[in-house]
Amino acid sequence: FRGRLRLPVPILGARGRSAELGSLPDAEKVDRLWERVRAGLSVARERTASYLAERFEAKPGSRYRFRAIERDGELLALAIYCCLDKHGGRIGYLMESMVDPAHGSLAPGLIRD
């Protein structure tokens, strides 16, 4: 298949769309989102802004892309991904996804975008 394949993922009540970013959002916003996400987890690897920057921004030649949903200056959802031409096709890798638990309906729209 040549061209864009659009997967039928429902938005499930999400308002608006995610925005493509040139880099990670402000560190304080990322850390506040992480604190809200981790409050509902028993065990998880830290996903602070400093960890994400080291893992995804500090690598020379990295092709990671960032999408976010913000409302009223607060980061509600973040996705980090890359798309690579491999094996005769284009493959997308979702590396990280964090969605504020109070706004879980944003997840499908963020991933779809």
PDB file of N, CA and C in Angstrom:
ATOM      1  N   PHE A   1       0.841  -1.171   0.000  1.00  0.00           N
ATOM      2  CA  PHE A   1       0.000   0.000   0.000  1.00  0.00           C
ATOM      3  C   PHE A   1       0.882   1.228   0.000  1.00  0.00           C
ATOM      4  N   ARG A   2       0.667   2.086  -0.950  1.00  0.00           N
ATOM      5  CA  ARG A   2       1.419   3.338  -1.037  1.00  0.00           C
ATOM      6  C   ARG A   2       0.484   4.488  -0.687  1.00  0.00           C
ATOM      7  N   GLY A   3       0.903   5.341   0.173  1.00  0.00           N
ATOM      8  CA  GLY A   3       0.074   6.471   0.576  1.00  0.00           C
ATOM      9  C   GLY A   3      -0.231   6.409   2.055  1.00  0.00           C
ATOM     10  N   ARG A   4      -1.138   7.232   2.477  1.00  0.00           N
ATOM     11  CA  ARG A   4      -1.477   7.308   3.897  1.00  0.00           C
ATOM     12  C   ARG A   4      -2.625   6.380   4.239  1.00  0.00           C
ATOM     13  N   LEU A   5      -2.445   5.635   5.276  1.00  0.00           N
ATOM     14  CA  LEU A   5      -3.485   4.754   5.776  1.00  0.00           C
ATOM     15  C   LEU A   5      -4.049   5.403   7.037  1.00  0.00           C
ATOM     16  N   ARG A   6      -5.314   5.703   7.064  1.00  0.00           N
ATOM     17  CA  ARG A   6      -5.954   6.320   8.216  1.00  0.00           C
ATOM     18  C   ARG A   6      -6.694   5.237   8.984  1.00  0.00           C
ATOM     19  N   LEU A   7      -6.295   5.017  10.205  1.00  0.00           N
ATOM     20  CA  LEU A   7      -6.958   4.026  11.036  1.00  0.00           C
ATOM     21  C   LEU A   7      -8.220   4.625  11.642  1.00  0.00           C
ATOM     22  N   PRO A   8      -9.321   3.894  11.676  1.00  0.00           N
ATOM     23  CA  PRO A   8     -10.573   4.432  12.212  1.00  0.00           C
ATOM     24  C   PRO A   8     -10.588   4.386  13.737  1.00  0.00           C
ATOM     25  N   VAL A   9      -9.966   5.371  14.368  1.00  0.00           N
ATOM     26  CA  VAL A   9      -9.929   5.442  15.827  1.00  0.00           C
ATOM     27  C   VAL A   9     -10.871   6.561  16.266  1.00  0.00           C
ATOM     28  N   PRO A  10     -11.871   6.253  17.093  1.00  0.00           N
ATOM     29  CA  PRO A  10     -12.811   7.295  17.511  1.00  0.00           C
ATOM     30  C   PRO A  10     -12.155   8.293  18.458  1.00  0.00           C
ATOM     31  N   ILE A  11     -12.647   9.512  18.452  1.00  0.00           N
ATOM     32  CA  ILE A  11     -12.104  10.540  19.339  1.00  0.00           C
ATOM     33  C   ILE A  11     -12.679  10.393  20.747  1.00  0.00           C
ATOM     34  N   LEU A  12     -13.853   9.851  20.878  1.00  0.00           N
ATOM     35  CA  LEU A  12     -14.486   9.601  22.182  1.00  0.00           C
ATOM     36  C   LEU A  12     -14.612  10.847  23.040  1.00  0.00           C
ATOM     37  N   GLY A  13     -15.185  11.885  22.477  1.00  0.00           N
ATOM     38  CA  GLY A  13     -15.480  13.073  23.272  1.00  0.00           C
ATOM     39  C   GLY A  13     -14.349  14.071  23.377  1.00  0.00           C
ATOM     40  N   ALA A  14     -13.206  13.848  22.751  1.00  0.00           N
ATOM     41  CA  ALA A  14     -12.106  14.801  22.821  1.00  0.00           C
ATOM     42  C   ALA A  14     -12.501  16.085  22.108  1.00  0.00           C
ATOM     43  N   ARG A  15     -12.142  17.206  22.647  1.00  0.00           N
ATOM     44  CA  ARG A  15     -12.388  18.505  22.020  1.00  0.00           C
ATOM     45  C   ARG A  15     -11.075  19.005  21.449  1.00  0.00           C
ATOM     46  N   GLY A  16     -11.065  19.324  20.164  1.00  0.00           N
ATOM     47  CA  GLY A  16      -9.849  19.833  19.550  1.00  0.00           C
ATOM     48  C   GLY A  16      -8.927  18.704  19.138  1.00  0.00           C
ATOM     49  N   ARG A  17      -7.782  19.106  18.646  1.00  0.00           N
ATOM     50  CA  ARG A  17      -6.799  18.145  18.173  1.00  0.00           C
ATOM     51  C   ARG A  17      -5.481  18.395  18.874  1.00  0.00           C
ATOM     52  N   SER A  18      -4.608  17.421  18.779  1.00  0.00           N
ATOM     53  CA  SER A  18      -3.276  17.597  19.346  1.00  0.00           C
ATOM     54  C   SER A  18      -2.458  18.493  18.429  1.00  0.00           C
ATOM     55  N   ALA A  19      -1.416  19.072  18.973  1.00  0.00           N
ATOM     56  CA  ALA A  19      -0.524  19.938  18.205  1.00  0.00           C
ATOM     57  C   ALA A  19       0.833  19.267  18.074  1.00  0.00           C
ATOM     58  N   GLU A  20       1.412  19.368  16.885  1.00  0.00           N
ATOM     59  CA  GLU A  20       2.777  18.880  16.650  1.00  0.00           C
ATOM     60  C   GLU A  20       3.727  19.907  17.271  1.00  0.00           C
ATOM     61  N   LEU A  21       4.699  19.428  18.021  1.00  0.00           N
ATOM     62  CA  LEU A  21       5.660  20.299  18.683  1.00  0.00           C
ATOM     63  C   LEU A  21       7.056  20.058  18.126  1.00  0.00           C
ATOM     64  N   GLY A  22       7.907  21.071  18.191  1.00  0.00           N
ATOM     65  CA  GLY A  22       9.287  20.913  17.748  1.00  0.00           C
ATOM     66  C   GLY A  22      10.173  20.276  18.804  1.00  0.00           C
ATOM     67  N   SER A  23       9.702  20.266  20.041  1.00  0.00           N
ATOM     68  CA  SER A  23      10.446  19.678  21.151  1.00  0.00           C
ATOM     69  C   SER A  23       9.462  19.365  22.270  1.00  0.00           C
ATOM     70  N   LEU A  24       9.980  18.826  23.355  1.00  0.00           N
ATOM     71  CA  LEU A  24       9.121  18.555  24.506  1.00  0.00           C
ATOM     72  C   LEU A  24       8.507  19.852  25.019  1.00  0.00           C
ATOM     73  N   PRO A  25       7.302  19.776  25.580  1.00  0.00           N
ATOM     74  CA  PRO A  25       6.727  20.960  26.209  1.00  0.00           C
ATOM     75  C   PRO A  25       7.565  21.395  27.412  1.00  0.00           C
ATOM     76  N   ASP A  26       7.215  22.506  27.982  1.00  0.00           N
ATOM     77  CA  ASP A  26       7.873  23.042  29.170  1.00  0.00           C
ATOM     78  C   ASP A  26       8.025  21.955  30.239  1.00  0.00           C
ATOM     79  N   ALA A  27       9.203  21.877  30.844  1.00  0.00           N
ATOM     80  CA  ALA A  27       9.508  20.815  31.811  1.00  0.00           C
ATOM     81  C   ALA A  27       8.525  20.789  32.975  1.00  0.00           C
ATOM     82  N   GLU A  28       8.131  21.941  33.473  1.00  0.00           N
ATOM     83  CA  GLU A  28       7.194  21.969  34.598  1.00  0.00           C
ATOM     84  C   GLU A  28       5.849  21.365  34.205  1.00  0.00           C
ATOM     85  N   LYS A  29       5.390  21.631  32.993  1.00  0.00           N
ATOM     86  CA  LYS A  29       4.121  21.067  32.524  1.00  0.00           C
ATOM     87  C   LYS A  29       4.217  19.555  32.388  1.00  0.00           C
ATOM     88  N   VAL A  30       5.329  19.078  31.836  1.00  0.00           N
ATOM     89  CA  VAL A  30       5.527  17.630  31.683  1.00  0.00           C
ATOM     90  C   VAL A  30       5.566  16.963  33.050  1.00  0.00           C
ATOM     91  N   ASP A  31       6.288  17.550  33.993  1.00  0.00           N
ATOM     92  CA  ASP A  31       6.392  16.955  35.332  1.00  0.00           C
ATOM     93  C   ASP A  31       5.047  16.943  36.052  1.00  0.00           C
ATOM     94  N   ARG A  32       4.239  17.995  35.889  1.00  0.00           N
ATOM     95  CA  ARG A  32       2.908  18.002  36.512  1.00  0.00           C
ATOM     96  C   ARG A  32       2.021  16.914  35.907  1.00  0.00           C
ATOM     97  N   LEU A  33       2.096  16.756  34.575  1.00  0.00           N
ATOM     98  CA  LEU A  33       1.327  15.680  33.934  1.00  0.00           C
ATOM     99  C   LEU A  33       1.786  14.327  34.464  1.00  0.00           C
ATOM    100  N   TRP A  34       3.093  14.118  34.541  1.00  0.00           N
ATOM    101  CA  TRP A  34       3.623  12.849  35.038  1.00  0.00           C
ATOM    102  C   TRP A  34       3.125  12.577  36.463  1.00  0.00           C
ATOM    103  N   GLU A  35       3.099  13.584  37.326  1.00  0.00           N
ATOM    104  CA  GLU A  35       2.642  13.390  38.706  1.00  0.00           C
ATOM    105  C   GLU A  35       1.181  12.937  38.737  1.00  0.00           C
ATOM    106  N   ARG A  36       0.352  13.502  37.870  1.00  0.00           N
ATOM    107  CA  ARG A  36      -1.058  13.086  37.819  1.00  0.00           C
ATOM    108  C   ARG A  36      -1.181  11.658  37.292  1.00  0.00           C
ATOM    109  N   VAL A  37      -0.398  11.302  36.303  1.00  0.00           N
ATOM    110  CA  VAL A  37      -0.448   9.954  35.730  1.00  0.00           C
ATOM    111  C   VAL A  37       0.056   8.932  36.737  1.00  0.00           C
ATOM    112  N   ARG A  38       1.182   9.204  37.358  1.00  0.00           N
ATOM    113  CA  ARG A  38       1.787   8.213  38.255  1.00  0.00           C
ATOM    114  C   ARG A  38       0.993   7.982  39.522  1.00  0.00           C
ATOM    115  N   ALA A  39       0.151   8.934  39.909  1.00  0.00           N
ATOM    116  CA  ALA A  39      -0.663   8.768  41.118  1.00  0.00           C
ATOM    117  C   ALA A  39      -1.556   7.527  41.021  1.00  0.00           C
ATOM    118  N   GLY A  40      -1.928   7.133  39.815  1.00  0.00           N
ATOM    119  CA  GLY A  40      -2.791   5.965  39.641  1.00  0.00           C
ATOM    120  C   GLY A  40      -2.051   4.683  39.314  1.00  0.00           C
ATOM    121  N   LEU A  41      -0.713   4.697  39.380  1.00  0.00           N
ATOM    122  CA  LEU A  41       0.076   3.516  39.022  1.00  0.00           C
ATOM    123  C   LEU A  41       0.725   2.901  40.251  1.00  0.00           C
ATOM    124  N   SER A  42       0.792   1.592  40.282  1.00  0.00           N
ATOM    125  CA  SER A  42       1.481   0.918  41.386  1.00  0.00           C
ATOM    126  C   SER A  42       2.984   0.905  41.157  1.00  0.00           C
ATOM    127  N   VAL A  43       3.381   0.600  39.938  1.00  0.00           N
ATOM    128  CA  VAL A  43       4.793   0.509  39.586  1.00  0.00           C
ATOM    129  C   VAL A  43       4.976   1.128  38.207  1.00  0.00           C
ATOM    130  N   ALA A  44       6.002   1.969  38.055  1.00  0.00           N
ATOM    131  CA  ALA A  44       6.284   2.566  36.743  1.00  0.00           C
ATOM    132  C   ALA A  44       7.682   3.154  36.740  1.00  0.00           C
ATOM    133  N   ARG A  45       8.278   3.190  35.589  1.00  0.00           N
ATOM    134  CA  ARG A  45       9.558   3.874  35.408  1.00  0.00           C
ATOM    135  C   ARG A  45       9.261   5.362  35.362  1.00  0.00           C
ATOM    136  N   GLU A  46      10.121   6.159  35.965  1.00  0.00           N
ATOM    137  CA  GLU A  46       9.941   7.611  35.971  1.00  0.00           C
ATOM    138  C   GLU A  46       9.856   8.149  34.560  1.00  0.00           C
ATOM    139  N   ARG A  47       8.958   9.075  34.336  1.00  0.00           N
ATOM    140  CA  ARG A  47       8.779   9.717  33.040  1.00  0.00           C
ATOM    141  C   ARG A  47       8.808  11.231  33.216  1.00  0.00           C
ATOM    142  N   THR A  48       9.768  11.701  33.989  1.00  0.00           N
ATOM    143  CA  THR A  48       9.914  13.137  34.204  1.00  0.00           C
ATOM    144  C   THR A  48      10.423  13.807  32.930  1.00  0.00           C
ATOM    145  N   ALA A  49      10.322  15.123  32.895  1.00  0.00           N
ATOM    146  CA  ALA A  49      10.799  15.878  31.739  1.00  0.00           C
ATOM    147  C   ALA A  49      12.287  15.629  31.503  1.00  0.00           C
ATOM    148  N   SER A  50      13.078  15.558  32.558  1.00  0.00           N
ATOM    149  CA  SER A  50      14.518  15.341  32.371  1.00  0.00           C
ATOM    150  C   SER A  50      14.799  13.964  31.774  1.00  0.00           C
ATOM    151  N   TYR A  51      14.059  12.935  32.197  1.00  0.00           N
ATOM    152  CA  TYR A  51      14.233  11.602  31.613  1.00  0.00           C
ATOM    153  C   TYR A  51      13.840  11.615  30.136  1.00  0.00           C
ATOM    154  N   LEU A  52      12.686  12.182  29.823  1.00  0.00           N
ATOM    155  CA  LEU A  52      12.209  12.197  28.438  1.00  0.00           C
ATOM    156  C   LEU A  52      13.154  12.992  27.534  1.00  0.00           C
ATOM    157  N   ALA A  53      13.682  14.101  28.038  1.00  0.00           N
ATOM    158  CA  ALA A  53      14.622  14.897  27.243  1.00  0.00           C
ATOM    159  C   ALA A  53      15.892  14.100  26.964  1.00  0.00           C
ATOM    160  N   GLU A  54      16.404  13.418  27.980  1.00  0.00           N
ATOM    161  CA  GLU A  54      17.612  12.611  27.795  1.00  0.00           C
ATOM    162  C   GLU A  54      17.361  11.452  26.838  1.00  0.00           C
ATOM    163  N   ARG A  55      16.227  10.833  26.954  1.00  0.00           N
ATOM    164  CA  ARG A  55      15.905   9.659  26.136  1.00  0.00           C
ATOM    165  C   ARG A  55      15.572  10.006  24.686  1.00  0.00           C
ATOM    166  N   PHE A  56      14.873  11.122  24.476  1.00  0.00           N
ATOM    167  CA  PHE A  56      14.346  11.388  23.135  1.00  0.00           C
ATOM    168  C   PHE A  56      14.882  12.649  22.452  1.00  0.00           C
ATOM    169  N   GLU A  57      15.398  13.612  23.188  1.00  0.00           N
ATOM    170  CA  GLU A  57      15.888  14.832  22.542  1.00  0.00           C
ATOM    171  C   GLU A  57      17.406  14.905  22.448  1.00  0.00           C
ATOM    172  N   ALA A  58      18.102  14.301  23.369  1.00  0.00           N
ATOM    173  CA  ALA A  58      19.549  14.465  23.454  1.00  0.00           C
ATOM    174  C   ALA A  58      20.332  13.548  22.517  1.00  0.00           C
ATOM    175  N   LYS A  59      19.661  12.755  21.731  1.00  0.00           N
ATOM    176  CA  LYS A  59      20.352  11.818  20.838  1.00  0.00           C
ATOM    177  C   LYS A  59      20.599  12.467  19.482  1.00  0.00           C
ATOM    178  N   PRO A  60      21.849  12.552  19.064  1.00  0.00           N
ATOM    179  CA  PRO A  60      22.123  13.127  17.734  1.00  0.00           C
ATOM    180  C   PRO A  60      21.442  12.304  16.636  1.00  0.00           C
ATOM    181  N   GLY A  61      20.805  12.996  15.710  1.00  0.00           N
ATOM    182  CA  GLY A  61      20.163  12.318  14.589  1.00  0.00           C
ATOM    183  C   GLY A  61      18.839  11.660  14.920  1.00  0.00           C
ATOM    184  N   SER A  62      18.324  11.887  16.131  1.00  0.00           N
ATOM    185  CA  SER A  62      17.058  11.248  16.486  1.00  0.00           C
ATOM    186  C   SER A  62      15.924  11.851  15.664  1.00  0.00           C
ATOM    187  N   ARG A  63      14.934  11.038  15.384  1.00  0.00           N
ATOM    188  CA  ARG A  63      13.795  11.459  14.567  1.00  0.00           C
ATOM    189  C   ARG A  63      12.492  11.445  15.354  1.00  0.00           C
ATOM    190  N   TYR A  64      12.602  11.564  16.658  1.00  0.00           N
ATOM    191  CA  TYR A  64      11.395  11.515  17.480  1.00  0.00           C
ATOM    192  C   TYR A  64      10.580  12.784  17.291  1.00  0.00           C
ATOM    193  N   ARG A  65       9.267  12.608  17.321  1.00  0.00           N
ATOM    194  CA  ARG A  65       8.348  13.716  17.167  1.00  0.00           C
ATOM    195  C   ARG A  65       7.448  13.771  18.394  1.00  0.00           C
ATOM    196  N   PHE A  66       6.923  14.941  18.658  1.00  0.00           N
ATOM    197  CA  PHE A  66       6.151  15.181  19.873  1.00  0.00           C
ATOM    198  C   PHE A  66       4.787  15.771  19.519  1.00  0.00           C
ATOM    199  N   ARG A  67       3.734  15.250  20.152  1.00  0.00           N
ATOM    200  CA  ARG A  67       2.385  15.805  20.008  1.00  0.00           C
ATOM    201  C   ARG A  67       1.842  16.025  21.411  1.00  0.00           C
ATOM    202  N   ALA A  68       1.062  17.074  21.572  1.00  0.00           N
ATOM    203  CA  ALA A  68       0.522  17.376  22.892  1.00  0.00           C
ATOM    204  C   ALA A  68      -0.869  17.984  22.765  1.00  0.00           C
ATOM    205  N   ILE A  69      -1.623  17.833  23.833  1.00  0.00           N
ATOM    206  CA  ILE A  69      -2.906  18.512  23.966  1.00  0.00           C
ATOM    207  C   ILE A  69      -2.822  19.340  25.237  1.00  0.00           C
ATOM    208  N   GLU A  70      -3.059  20.628  25.092  1.00  0.00           N
ATOM    209  CA  GLU A  70      -3.071  21.550  26.227  1.00  0.00           C
ATOM    210  C   GLU A  70      -4.411  22.258  26.272  1.00  0.00           C
ATOM    211  N   ARG A  71      -4.858  22.564  27.472  1.00  0.00           N
ATOM    212  CA  ARG A  71      -6.048  23.381  27.687  1.00  0.00           C
ATOM    213  C   ARG A  71      -5.763  24.345  28.816  1.00  0.00           C
ATOM    214  N   ASP A  72      -6.063  25.585  28.591  1.00  0.00           N
ATOM    215  CA  ASP A  72      -5.874  26.628  29.616  1.00  0.00           C
ATOM    216  C   ASP A  72      -4.469  26.592  30.208  1.00  0.00           C
ATOM    217  N   GLY A  73      -3.471  26.368  29.362  1.00  0.00           N
ATOM    218  CA  GLY A  73      -2.075  26.379  29.805  1.00  0.00           C
ATOM    219  C   GLY A  73      -1.610  25.124  30.517  1.00  0.00           C
ATOM    220  N   GLU A  74      -2.479  24.128  30.630  1.00  0.00           N
ATOM    221  CA  GLU A  74      -2.111  22.877  31.318  1.00  0.00           C
ATOM    222  C   GLU A  74      -1.954  21.757  30.300  1.00  0.00           C
ATOM    223  N   LEU A  75      -0.869  21.003  30.405  1.00  0.00           N
ATOM    224  CA  LEU A  75      -0.617  19.863  29.536  1.00  0.00           C
ATOM    225  C   LEU A  75      -1.497  18.698  29.983  1.00  0.00           C
ATOM    226  N   LEU A  76      -2.365  18.228  29.073  1.00  0.00           N
ATOM    227  CA  LEU A  76      -3.276  17.131  29.403  1.00  0.00           C
ATOM    228  C   LEU A  76      -2.848  15.813  28.789  1.00  0.00           C
ATOM    229  N   ALA A  77      -2.095  15.863  27.694  1.00  0.00           N
ATOM    230  CA  ALA A  77      -1.698  14.622  27.018  1.00  0.00           C
ATOM    231  C   ALA A  77      -0.428  14.870  26.218  1.00  0.00           C
ATOM    232  N   LEU A  78       0.412  13.841  26.156  1.00  0.00           N
ATOM    233  CA  LEU A  78       1.688  13.918  25.445  1.00  0.00           C
ATOM    234  C   LEU A  78       1.967  12.583  24.779  1.00  0.00           C
ATOM    235  N   ALA A  79       2.402  12.634  23.531  1.00  0.00           N
ATOM    236  CA  ALA A  79       2.818  11.429  22.817  1.00  0.00           C
ATOM    237  C   ALA A  79       4.170  11.692  22.162  1.00  0.00           C
ATOM    238  N   ILE A  80       5.032  10.692  22.191  1.00  0.00           N
ATOM    239  CA  ILE A  80       6.335  10.752  21.530  1.00  0.00           C
ATOM    240  C   ILE A  80       6.387   9.569  20.577  1.00  0.00           C
ATOM    241  N   TYR A  81       6.721   9.835  19.326  1.00  0.00           N
ATOM    242  CA  TYR A  81       6.681   8.781  18.317  1.00  0.00           C
ATOM    243  C   TYR A  81       7.707   9.067  17.228  1.00  0.00           C
ATOM    244  N   CYS A  82       7.891   8.098  16.348  1.00  0.00           N
ATOM    245  CA  CYS A  82       8.695   8.298  15.152  1.00  0.00           C
ATOM    246  C   CYS A  82       8.123   7.425  14.045  1.00  0.00           C
ATOM    247  N   CYS A  83       8.379   7.822  12.819  1.00  0.00           N
ATOM    248  CA  CYS A  83       7.965   7.058  11.645  1.00  0.00           C
ATOM    249  C   CYS A  83       9.216   6.782  10.821  1.00  0.00           C
ATOM    250  N   LEU A  84       9.409   5.534  10.448  1.00  0.00           N
ATOM    251  CA  LEU A  84      10.597   5.151   9.701  1.00  0.00           C
ATOM    252  C   LEU A  84      10.208   4.335   8.473  1.00  0.00           C
ATOM    253  N   ASP A  85      10.964   4.523   7.402  1.00  0.00           N
ATOM    254  CA  ASP A  85      10.802   3.704   6.209  1.00  0.00           C
ATOM    255  C   ASP A  85      11.629   2.443   6.413  1.00  0.00           C
ATOM    256  N   LYS A  86      10.951   1.318   6.569  1.00  0.00           N
ATOM    257  CA  LYS A  86      11.621   0.038   6.825  1.00  0.00           C
ATOM    258  C   LYS A  86      10.855  -1.080   6.149  1.00  0.00           C
ATOM    259  N   HIS A  87      11.567  -2.098   5.744  1.00  0.00           N
ATOM    260  CA  HIS A  87      10.960  -3.327   5.222  1.00  0.00           C
ATOM    261  C   HIS A  87       9.987  -3.057   4.076  1.00  0.00           C
ATOM    262  N   GLY A  88      10.304  -2.054   3.268  1.00  0.00           N
ATOM    263  CA  GLY A  88       9.456  -1.751   2.119  1.00  0.00           C
ATOM    264  C   GLY A  88       8.194  -0.989   2.452  1.00  0.00           C
ATOM    265  N   GLY A  89       8.097  -0.453   3.648  1.00  0.00           N
ATOM    266  CA  GLY A  89       6.913   0.297   4.048  1.00  0.00           C
ATOM    267  C   GLY A  89       7.266   1.365   5.061  1.00  0.00           C
ATOM    268  N   ARG A  90       6.283   2.029   5.554  1.00  0.00           N
ATOM    269  CA  ARG A  90       6.468   3.071   6.568  1.00  0.00           C
ATOM    270  C   ARG A  90       5.882   2.551   7.876  1.00  0.00           C
ATOM    271  N   ILE A  91       6.707   2.553   8.918  1.00  0.00           N
ATOM    272  CA  ILE A  91       6.315   2.003  10.208  1.00  0.00           C
ATOM    273  C   ILE A  91       6.325   3.113  11.248  1.00  0.00           C
ATOM    274  N   GLY A  92       5.258   3.174  12.039  1.00  0.00           N
ATOM    275  CA  GLY A  92       5.176   4.139  13.124  1.00  0.00           C
ATOM    276  C   GLY A  92       5.436   3.462  14.459  1.00  0.00           C
ATOM    277  N   TYR A  93       6.226   4.114  15.293  1.00  0.00           N
ATOM    278  CA  TYR A  93       6.543   3.611  16.633  1.00  0.00           C
ATOM    279  C   TYR A  93       6.042   4.611  17.661  1.00  0.00           C
ATOM    280  N   LEU A  94       5.088   4.205  18.484  1.00  0.00           N
ATOM    281  CA  LEU A  94       4.636   5.028  19.592  1.00  0.00           C
ATOM    282  C   LEU A  94       5.547   4.709  20.767  1.00  0.00           C
ATOM    283  N   MET A  95       6.392   5.652  21.121  1.00  0.00           N
ATOM    284  CA  MET A  95       7.399   5.404  22.149  1.00  0.00           C
ATOM    285  C   MET A  95       6.882   5.702  23.555  1.00  0.00           C
ATOM    286  N   GLU A  96       6.133   6.772  23.700  1.00  0.00           N
ATOM    287  CA  GLU A  96       5.584   7.174  24.992  1.00  0.00           C
ATOM    288  C   GLU A  96       4.219   7.796  24.766  1.00  0.00           C
ATOM    289  N   SER A  97       3.347   7.614  25.726  1.00  0.00           N
ATOM    290  CA  SER A  97       2.047   8.264  25.705  1.00  0.00           C
ATOM    291  C   SER A  97       1.609   8.472  27.147  1.00  0.00           C
ATOM    292  N   MET A  98       1.299   9.704  27.492  1.00  0.00           N
ATOM    293  CA  MET A  98       0.796  10.028  28.829  1.00  0.00           C
ATOM    294  C   MET A  98      -0.454  10.868  28.670  1.00  0.00           C
ATOM    295  N   VAL A  99      -1.510  10.486  29.356  1.00  0.00           N
ATOM    296  CA  VAL A  99      -2.760  11.236  29.322  1.00  0.00           C
ATOM    297  C   VAL A  99      -3.247  11.413  30.756  1.00  0.00           C
ATOM    298  N   ASP A 100      -3.583  12.635  31.097  1.00  0.00           N
ATOM    299  CA  ASP A 100      -4.136  12.934  32.414  1.00  0.00           C
ATOM    300  C   ASP A 100      -5.321  12.000  32.657  1.00  0.00           C
ATOM    301  N   PRO A 101      -5.334  11.266  33.773  1.00  0.00           N
ATOM    302  CA  PRO A 101      -6.419  10.323  34.032  1.00  0.00           C
ATOM    303  C   PRO A 101      -7.811  10.970  34.037  1.00  0.00           C
ATOM    304  N   ALA A 102      -7.891  12.226  34.378  1.00  0.00           N
ATOM    305  CA  ALA A 102      -9.176  12.917  34.375  1.00  0.00           C
ATOM    306  C   ALA A 102      -9.649  13.245  32.959  1.00  0.00           C
ATOM    307  N   HIS A 103      -8.764  13.051  31.971  1.00  0.00           N
ATOM    308  CA  HIS A 103      -9.082  13.356  30.576  1.00  0.00           C
ATOM    309  C   HIS A 103      -8.744  12.172  29.682  1.00  0.00           C
ATOM    310  N   GLY A 104      -9.003  10.978  30.168  1.00  0.00           N
ATOM    311  CA  GLY A 104      -8.657   9.758  29.438  1.00  0.00           C
ATOM    312  C   GLY A 104      -9.276   9.662  28.055  1.00  0.00           C
ATOM    313  N   SER A 105     -10.389  10.352  27.826  1.00  0.00           N
ATOM    314  CA  SER A 105     -11.029  10.302  26.511  1.00  0.00           C
ATOM    315  C   SER A 105     -10.182  10.976  25.435  1.00  0.00           C
ATOM    316  N   LEU A 106      -9.118  11.690  25.816  1.00  0.00           N
ATOM    317  CA  LEU A 106      -8.233  12.320  24.841  1.00  0.00           C
ATOM    318  C   LEU A 106      -7.267  11.331  24.193  1.00  0.00           C
ATOM    319  N   ALA A 107      -7.053  10.194  24.829  1.00  0.00           N
ATOM    320  CA  ALA A 107      -6.033   9.246  24.346  1.00  0.00           C
ATOM    321  C   ALA A 107      -6.239   8.786  22.913  1.00  0.00           C
ATOM    322  N   PRO A 108      -7.427   8.324  22.520  1.00  0.00           N
ATOM    323  CA  PRO A 108      -7.573   7.858  21.129  1.00  0.00           C
ATOM    324  C   PRO A 108      -7.303   8.944  20.099  1.00  0.00           C
ATOM    325  N   GLY A 109      -7.759  10.167  20.361  1.00  0.00           N
ATOM    326  CA  GLY A 109      -7.522  11.262  19.433  1.00  0.00           C
ATOM    327  C   GLY A 109      -6.056  11.617  19.335  1.00  0.00           C
ATOM    328  N   LEU A 110      -5.367  11.592  20.465  1.00  0.00           N
ATOM    329  CA  LEU A 110      -3.925  11.882  20.463  1.00  0.00           C
ATOM    330  C   LEU A 110      -3.181  10.847  19.630  1.00  0.00           C
ATOM    331  N   ILE A 111      -3.487   9.589  19.815  1.00  0.00           N
ATOM    332  CA  ILE A 111      -2.821   8.524  19.070  1.00  0.00           C
ATOM    333  C   ILE A 111      -3.205   8.587  17.597  1.00  0.00           C
ATOM    334  N   ARG A 112      -4.470   8.873  17.314  1.00  0.00           N
ATOM    335  CA  ARG A 112      -4.906   8.986  15.929  1.00  0.00           C
ATOM    336  C   ARG A 112      -4.148  10.097  15.205  1.00  0.00           C
ATOM    337  N   ASP A 113      -4.020  11.249  15.851  1.00  0.00           N
ATOM    338  CA  ASP A 113      -3.322  12.382  15.227  1.00  0.00           C
ATOM    339  C   ASP A 113      -1.888  12.038  14.921  1.00  0.00           C
TER     340      ASP A 113
END
